[in-house]
Coordinates of C-alpha atoms and ligand atoms in Angstrom, one line a residue:
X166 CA 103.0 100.8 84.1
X167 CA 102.9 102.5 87.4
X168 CA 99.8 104.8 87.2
X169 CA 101.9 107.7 88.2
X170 CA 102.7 110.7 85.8
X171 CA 106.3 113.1 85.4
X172 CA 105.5 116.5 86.5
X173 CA 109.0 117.7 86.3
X174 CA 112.4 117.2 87.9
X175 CA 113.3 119.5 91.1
X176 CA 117.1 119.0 92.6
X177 CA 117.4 115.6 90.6
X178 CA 114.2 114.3 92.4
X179 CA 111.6 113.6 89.6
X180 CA 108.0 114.5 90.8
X181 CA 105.2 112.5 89.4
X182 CA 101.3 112.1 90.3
X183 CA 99.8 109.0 90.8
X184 CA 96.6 108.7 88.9
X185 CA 93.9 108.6 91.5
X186 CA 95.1 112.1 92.6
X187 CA 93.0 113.4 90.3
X188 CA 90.6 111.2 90.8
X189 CA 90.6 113.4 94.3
X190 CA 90.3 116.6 92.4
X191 CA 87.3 115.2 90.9
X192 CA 85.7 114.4 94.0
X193 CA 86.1 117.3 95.5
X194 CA 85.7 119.4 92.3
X195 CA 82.2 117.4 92.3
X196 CA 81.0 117.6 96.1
X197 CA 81.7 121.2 96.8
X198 CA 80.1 122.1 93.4
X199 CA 77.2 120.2 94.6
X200 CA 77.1 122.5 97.5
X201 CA 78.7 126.0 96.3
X202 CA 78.4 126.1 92.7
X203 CA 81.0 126.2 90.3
X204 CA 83.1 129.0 92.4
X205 CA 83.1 126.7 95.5
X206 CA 84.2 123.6 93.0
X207 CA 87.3 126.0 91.8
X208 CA 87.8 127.1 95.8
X209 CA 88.2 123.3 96.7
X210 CA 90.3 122.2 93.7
X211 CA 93.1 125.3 94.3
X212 CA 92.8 124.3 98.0
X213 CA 93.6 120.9 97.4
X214 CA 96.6 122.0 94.8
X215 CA 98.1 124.1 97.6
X216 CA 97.7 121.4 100.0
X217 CA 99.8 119.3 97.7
X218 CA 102.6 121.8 97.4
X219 CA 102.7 121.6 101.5
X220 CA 102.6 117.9 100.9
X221 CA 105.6 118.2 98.5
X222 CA 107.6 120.5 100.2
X223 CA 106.7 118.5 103.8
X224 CA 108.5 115.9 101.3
X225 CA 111.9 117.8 100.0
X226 CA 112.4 118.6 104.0
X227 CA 113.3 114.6 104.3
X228 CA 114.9 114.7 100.7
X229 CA 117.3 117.4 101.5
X230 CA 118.2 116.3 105.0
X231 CA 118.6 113.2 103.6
X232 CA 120.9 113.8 100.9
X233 CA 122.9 116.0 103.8
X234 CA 123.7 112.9 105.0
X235 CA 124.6 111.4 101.3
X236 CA 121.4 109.4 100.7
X237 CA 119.8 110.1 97.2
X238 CA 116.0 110.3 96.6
X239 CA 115.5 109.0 92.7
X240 CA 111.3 110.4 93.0
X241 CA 108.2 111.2 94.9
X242 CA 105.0 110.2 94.0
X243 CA 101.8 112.3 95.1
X244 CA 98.9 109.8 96.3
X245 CA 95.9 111.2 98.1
X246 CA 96.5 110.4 101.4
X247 CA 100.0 111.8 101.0
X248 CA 103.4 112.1 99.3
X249 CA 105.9 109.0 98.9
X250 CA 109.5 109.7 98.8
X251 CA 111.5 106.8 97.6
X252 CA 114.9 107.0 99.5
X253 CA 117.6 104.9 97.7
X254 CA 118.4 103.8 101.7
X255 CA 117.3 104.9 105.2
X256 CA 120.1 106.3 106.6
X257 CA 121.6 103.9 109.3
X258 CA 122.6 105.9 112.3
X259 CA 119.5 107.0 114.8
X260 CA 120.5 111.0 114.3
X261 CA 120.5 110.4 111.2
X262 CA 117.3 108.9 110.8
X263 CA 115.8 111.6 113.7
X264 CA 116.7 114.2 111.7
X265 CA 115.7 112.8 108.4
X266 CA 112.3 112.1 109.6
X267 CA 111.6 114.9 111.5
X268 CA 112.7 117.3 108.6
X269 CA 109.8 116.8 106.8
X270 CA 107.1 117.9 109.2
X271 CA 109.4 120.4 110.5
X272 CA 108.7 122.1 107.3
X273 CA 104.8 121.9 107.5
X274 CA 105.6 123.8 111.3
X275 CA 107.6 126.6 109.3
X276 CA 104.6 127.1 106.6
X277 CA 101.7 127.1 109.4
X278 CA 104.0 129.7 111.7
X279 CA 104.4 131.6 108.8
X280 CA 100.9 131.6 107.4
X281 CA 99.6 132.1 110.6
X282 CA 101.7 135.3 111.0
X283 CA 101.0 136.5 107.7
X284 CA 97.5 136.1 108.2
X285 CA 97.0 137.3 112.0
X286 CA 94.8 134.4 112.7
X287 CA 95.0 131.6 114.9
X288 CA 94.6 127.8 114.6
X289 CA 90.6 126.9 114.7
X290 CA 89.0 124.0 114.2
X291 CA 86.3 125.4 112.4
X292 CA 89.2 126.3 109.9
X293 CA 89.9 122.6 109.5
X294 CA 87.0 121.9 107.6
X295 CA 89.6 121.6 104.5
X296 CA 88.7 121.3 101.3
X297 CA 85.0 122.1 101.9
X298 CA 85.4 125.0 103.9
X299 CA 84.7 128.6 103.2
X300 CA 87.0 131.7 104.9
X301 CA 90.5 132.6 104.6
X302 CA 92.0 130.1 102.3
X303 CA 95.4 131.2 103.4
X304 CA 94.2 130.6 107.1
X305 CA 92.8 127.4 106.3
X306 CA 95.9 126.4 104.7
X307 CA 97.9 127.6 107.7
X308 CA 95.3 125.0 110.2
X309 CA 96.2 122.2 107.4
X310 CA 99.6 122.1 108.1
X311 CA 99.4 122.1 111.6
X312 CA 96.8 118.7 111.2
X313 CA 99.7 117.6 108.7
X314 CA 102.6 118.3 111.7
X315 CA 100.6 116.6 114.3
X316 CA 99.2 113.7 111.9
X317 CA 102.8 113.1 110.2
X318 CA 104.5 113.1 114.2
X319 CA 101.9 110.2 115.4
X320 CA 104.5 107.7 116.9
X321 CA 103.5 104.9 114.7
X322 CA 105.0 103.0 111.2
X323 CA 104.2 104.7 108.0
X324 CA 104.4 107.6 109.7
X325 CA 107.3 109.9 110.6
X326 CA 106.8 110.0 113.9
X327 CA 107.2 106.1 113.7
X328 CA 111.0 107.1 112.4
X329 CA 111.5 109.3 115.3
X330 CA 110.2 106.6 117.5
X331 CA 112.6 104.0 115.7
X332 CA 115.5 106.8 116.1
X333 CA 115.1 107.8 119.6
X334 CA 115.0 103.7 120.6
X335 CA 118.0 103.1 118.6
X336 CA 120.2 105.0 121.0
X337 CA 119.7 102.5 123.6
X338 CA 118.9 98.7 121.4
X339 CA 119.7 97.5 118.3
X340 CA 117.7 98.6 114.6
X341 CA 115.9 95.4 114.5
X342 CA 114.7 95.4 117.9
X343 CA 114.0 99.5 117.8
X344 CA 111.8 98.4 115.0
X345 CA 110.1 95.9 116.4
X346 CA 109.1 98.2 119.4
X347 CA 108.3 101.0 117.3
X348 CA 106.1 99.1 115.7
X349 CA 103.9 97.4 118.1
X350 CA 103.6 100.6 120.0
X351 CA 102.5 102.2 116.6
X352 CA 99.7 99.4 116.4
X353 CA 99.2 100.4 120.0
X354 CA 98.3 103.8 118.5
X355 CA 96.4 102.7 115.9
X356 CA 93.8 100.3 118.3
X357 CA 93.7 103.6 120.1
X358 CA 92.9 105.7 116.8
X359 CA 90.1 103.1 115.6
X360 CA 88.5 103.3 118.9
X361 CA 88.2 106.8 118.5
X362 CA 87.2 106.4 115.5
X363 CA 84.4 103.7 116.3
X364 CA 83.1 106.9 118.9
X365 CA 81.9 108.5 116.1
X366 CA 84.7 109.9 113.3
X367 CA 84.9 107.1 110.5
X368 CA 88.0 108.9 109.2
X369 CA 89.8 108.4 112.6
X370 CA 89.1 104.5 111.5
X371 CA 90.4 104.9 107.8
X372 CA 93.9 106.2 109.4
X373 CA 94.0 103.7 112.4
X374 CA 93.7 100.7 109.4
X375 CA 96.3 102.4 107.5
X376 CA 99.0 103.2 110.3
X377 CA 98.1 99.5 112.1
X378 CA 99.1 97.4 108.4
X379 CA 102.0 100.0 108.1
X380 CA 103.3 99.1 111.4
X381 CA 103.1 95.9 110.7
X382 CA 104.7 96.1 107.3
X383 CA 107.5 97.8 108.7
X384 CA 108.5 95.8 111.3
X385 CA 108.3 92.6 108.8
X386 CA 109.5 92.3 105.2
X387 CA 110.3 96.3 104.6
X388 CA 113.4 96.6 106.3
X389 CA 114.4 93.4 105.1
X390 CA 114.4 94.6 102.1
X391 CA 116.0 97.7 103.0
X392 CA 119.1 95.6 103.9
X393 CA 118.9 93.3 101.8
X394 CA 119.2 95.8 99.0
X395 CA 122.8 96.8 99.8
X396 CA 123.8 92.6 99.8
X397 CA 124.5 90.0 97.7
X398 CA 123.0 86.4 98.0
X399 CA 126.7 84.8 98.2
X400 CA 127.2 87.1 101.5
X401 CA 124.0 85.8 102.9
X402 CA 123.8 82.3 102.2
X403 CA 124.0 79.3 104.5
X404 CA 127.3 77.4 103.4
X405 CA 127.3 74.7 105.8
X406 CA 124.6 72.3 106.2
X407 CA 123.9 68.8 105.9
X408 CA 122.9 67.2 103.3
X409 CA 120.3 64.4 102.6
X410 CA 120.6 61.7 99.2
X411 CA 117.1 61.7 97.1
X412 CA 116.9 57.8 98.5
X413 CA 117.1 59.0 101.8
X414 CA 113.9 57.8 104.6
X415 CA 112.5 60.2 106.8
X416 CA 114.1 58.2 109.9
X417 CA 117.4 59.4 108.1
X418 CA 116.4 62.8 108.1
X419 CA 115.0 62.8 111.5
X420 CA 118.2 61.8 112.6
X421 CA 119.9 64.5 110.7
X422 CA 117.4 66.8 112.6
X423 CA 118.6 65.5 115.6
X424 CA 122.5 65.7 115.2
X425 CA 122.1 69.4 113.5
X426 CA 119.1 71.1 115.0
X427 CA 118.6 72.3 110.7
X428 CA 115.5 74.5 110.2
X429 CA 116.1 73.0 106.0
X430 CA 117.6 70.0 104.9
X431 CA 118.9 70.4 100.8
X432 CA 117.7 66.9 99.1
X433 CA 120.4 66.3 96.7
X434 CA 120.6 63.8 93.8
X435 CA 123.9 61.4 92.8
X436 CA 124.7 64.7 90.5
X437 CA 125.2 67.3 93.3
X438 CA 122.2 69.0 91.9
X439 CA 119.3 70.1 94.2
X440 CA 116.2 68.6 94.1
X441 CA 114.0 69.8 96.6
X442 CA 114.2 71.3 100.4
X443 CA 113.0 69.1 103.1
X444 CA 111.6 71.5 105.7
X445 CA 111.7 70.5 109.7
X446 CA 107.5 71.3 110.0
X447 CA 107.2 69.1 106.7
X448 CA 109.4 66.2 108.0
X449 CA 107.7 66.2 111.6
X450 CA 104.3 65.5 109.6
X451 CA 105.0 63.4 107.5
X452 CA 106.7 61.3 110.0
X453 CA 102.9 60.8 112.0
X454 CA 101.8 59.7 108.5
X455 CA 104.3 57.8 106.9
X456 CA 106.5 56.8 109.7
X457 CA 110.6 56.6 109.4
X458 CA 110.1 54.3 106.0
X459 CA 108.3 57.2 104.3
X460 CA 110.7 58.3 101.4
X461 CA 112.0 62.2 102.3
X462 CA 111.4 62.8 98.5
X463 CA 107.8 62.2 98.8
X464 CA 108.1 64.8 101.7
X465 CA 110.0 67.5 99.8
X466 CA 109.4 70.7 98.8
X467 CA 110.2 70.3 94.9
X468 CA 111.0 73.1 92.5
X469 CA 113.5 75.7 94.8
X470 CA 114.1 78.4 93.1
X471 CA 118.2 79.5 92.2
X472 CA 120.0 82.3 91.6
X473 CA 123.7 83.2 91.6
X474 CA 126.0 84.2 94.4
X475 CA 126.3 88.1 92.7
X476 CA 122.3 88.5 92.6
X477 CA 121.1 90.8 95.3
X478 CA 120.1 89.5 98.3
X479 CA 116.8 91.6 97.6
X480 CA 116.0 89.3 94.9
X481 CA 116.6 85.9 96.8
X482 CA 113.9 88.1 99.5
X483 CA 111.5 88.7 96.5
X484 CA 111.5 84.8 95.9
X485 CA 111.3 84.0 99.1
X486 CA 108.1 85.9 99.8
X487 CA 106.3 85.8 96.3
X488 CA 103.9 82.8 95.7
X489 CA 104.5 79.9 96.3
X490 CA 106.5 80.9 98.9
X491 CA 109.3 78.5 98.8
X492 CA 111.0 77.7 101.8
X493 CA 114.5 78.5 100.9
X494 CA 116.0 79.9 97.9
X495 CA 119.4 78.2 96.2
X496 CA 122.1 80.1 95.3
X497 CA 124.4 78.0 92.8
X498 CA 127.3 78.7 91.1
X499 CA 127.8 78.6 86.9
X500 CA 128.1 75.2 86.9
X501 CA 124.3 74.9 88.3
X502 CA 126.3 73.3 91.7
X503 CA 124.5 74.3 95.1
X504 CA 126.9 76.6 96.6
X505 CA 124.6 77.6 99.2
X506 CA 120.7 78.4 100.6
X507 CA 118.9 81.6 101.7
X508 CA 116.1 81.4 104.2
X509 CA 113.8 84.0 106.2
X510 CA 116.4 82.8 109.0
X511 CA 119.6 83.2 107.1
X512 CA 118.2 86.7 106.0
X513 CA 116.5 87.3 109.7
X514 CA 120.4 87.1 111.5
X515 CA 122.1 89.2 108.4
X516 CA 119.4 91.6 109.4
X517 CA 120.9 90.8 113.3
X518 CA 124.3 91.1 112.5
X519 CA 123.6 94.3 110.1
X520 CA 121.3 96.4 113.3
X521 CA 124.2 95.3 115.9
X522 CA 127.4 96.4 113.7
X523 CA 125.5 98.9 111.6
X524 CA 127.3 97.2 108.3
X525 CA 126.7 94.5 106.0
X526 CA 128.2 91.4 107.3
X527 CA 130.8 89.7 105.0
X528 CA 131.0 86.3 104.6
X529 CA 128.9 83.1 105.2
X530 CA 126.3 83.3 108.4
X531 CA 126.8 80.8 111.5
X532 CA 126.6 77.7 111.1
X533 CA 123.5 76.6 111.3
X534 CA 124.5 74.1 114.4
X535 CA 125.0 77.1 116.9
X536 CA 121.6 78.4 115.7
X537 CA 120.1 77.2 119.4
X538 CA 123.3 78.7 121.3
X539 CA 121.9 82.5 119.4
Ligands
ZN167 ZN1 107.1 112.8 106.1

């Protein structure tokens, strides 16, 4: 059940309405009746509609450019605060992404020039009183679009101008690290917004919340996933690690720490079958408690989840970050063996090796002993 409703297919892109939308309609329906009668609740419903096709073609602008570039887009779902095109990948060279994310409000600049022309007005702020407003619906519709261009274009994560921000950095440093600057300049952006917004517009402080946890969603777990959609686990998987017996003491594994520098250690019992990770943070504390007698299997993190080598890399994530956030994730082979582990590390230099060289990376990742030397 995702609370959002078909309305029809266009190009192959199925379009479907999330619930609350009309839940929106409502609203408005409600307040601008209470102001205007029933002729001002019909004037704010049909405004709304229209402002939704803008939102939906504002949409199609990124579908299309993006399936120029071969990248499908399976729907888009209409929310109130906007339209969500699912992408079945971002496309992975910074034109690419440029042009894909400035397709979209390039299309809200083509409706306001136009609307504007057709009309003879010009933009107004009084015009921007939206939904509520009373006028030139077509001229208010025209001013929307412009807010929508210049709202969509703020250089911050979930919106498009975030993209172009990405995009334009990507020329000159890697995708990871052009995401990581895009982002914290787009929470830069939003501490700017909500102070505007604490100066007297509480919407301005709405937006800032919503573009500062979008930044930081981007720049964490949703390109991850991204990537890690296009990968297996057996590609991404530490292969070579030591490991420790269930009877081991935490004065073995310390020594193990010392000799391998391993964020994880694999406890393993006398069948070659995993039993628990021992985590560096878990054995340094326990150590202060128990000292180097302490058993590591008192000290373990019991209960790792597995999956197999051909499972997307997107699921091992999904384990990974769901409760109770285990701190690795064992790939094993049909024979329930331990062929390998996934960590946020392990998945943190795919994500390296994929923004350097642009491609998934093919076999096992370093090591884990030159992990200082990265
Ligand atoms: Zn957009």
């Amino acid at each position: 059940m995702t609370w959002s409703i078909p309305l029809g297919r266009v190009a192959g892109t199925a379009i479907r309405v999330h619930v609350t939308f009309f839940l929106l309609l409502l609203w408005v329906a409600m307040v601008a009746g209470a102001q205007g009668g029933p002729d001002a609740a019909w004037q704010g419903v049909v405004f709304i509609l229209l402002v939704f096709v803008c939102v939906v073609l504002h949409e199609f602008g990124h579908i299309l450019m993006a399936r120029h570039f071969g990248v499908s887009t399976s729907d888009i779902t209409l929310l109130p605060i906007g339209g969500v095109a699912r992408l079945a990948r971002m496309p992975e060279n910074p034109t690419q992404e440029l042009l894909v994310a400035l397709a979209g409000p390039a299309v809200n600049l083509v409706i306001a020039l136009v609307l504007f022309t057709a009309t003879g007005t010009r933009p107004s702020l009084a015009a921007a009183a939206g939904a509520f407003g009373t006028g030139n619906l077509v001229a208010r519709l025209a001013t929307v679009n412009l807010f929508l261009l210049l709202f969509n274009l703020l250089p911050a994560f979930p919106m498009d101008g975030g993209r172009v921000l990405r995009a334009l950095l990507g020329y000159r440093m890697s995708f990871v690290h052009a995401t990581q600057v895009a982002a914290s300049i787009g929470q830069g952006v939003a501490i700017g917004l909500g102070f505007l917004g604490l100066l007297g517009n509480p919407i301005l402080l709405f937006i800032a919340l919503f573009v500062y946890l979008g930044a930081a969603a981007e720049s964490h777990m949703v390109q991850l996933r991204q990537v890690a959609q296009g990968l297996i686990a057996g590609e991404s998987m530490m292969t070579r690690y030591q490991a420790l017996p269930l009877s081991a003491t935490l004065g073995d594994a310390a020594d193990a720490l010392v000799r391998t520098a391993q964020p994880v250690f694999p406890v393993m019992d006398g069948q070659e079958r995993l039993r628990g990770v021992l985590t560096q943070s878990a054995l340094v504390a326990r150590l202060h408690v128990d000292g180097p007698d302490g058993a590591v299997a008192d000290a373990m993190v019991p209960a790792i989840p597995a999956i197999h080598p051909y499972q997307p890399l997107s699921e091992a994530l999904r384990l990974l970050q769901e409760p109770p956030n285990p701190p690795a994730v064992a790939v094993v082979g049909p024979d329930d063996r331990l062929m390998g582990l996934i960590t946020a590390d392990t998945i943190g230099e795919v994500m390296l090796t994929h923004g350097v060289n642009n491609r998934p990376p093919v076999g096992p990742a370093r090591p884990p002993g030159d992990r200082a030397a990265a």
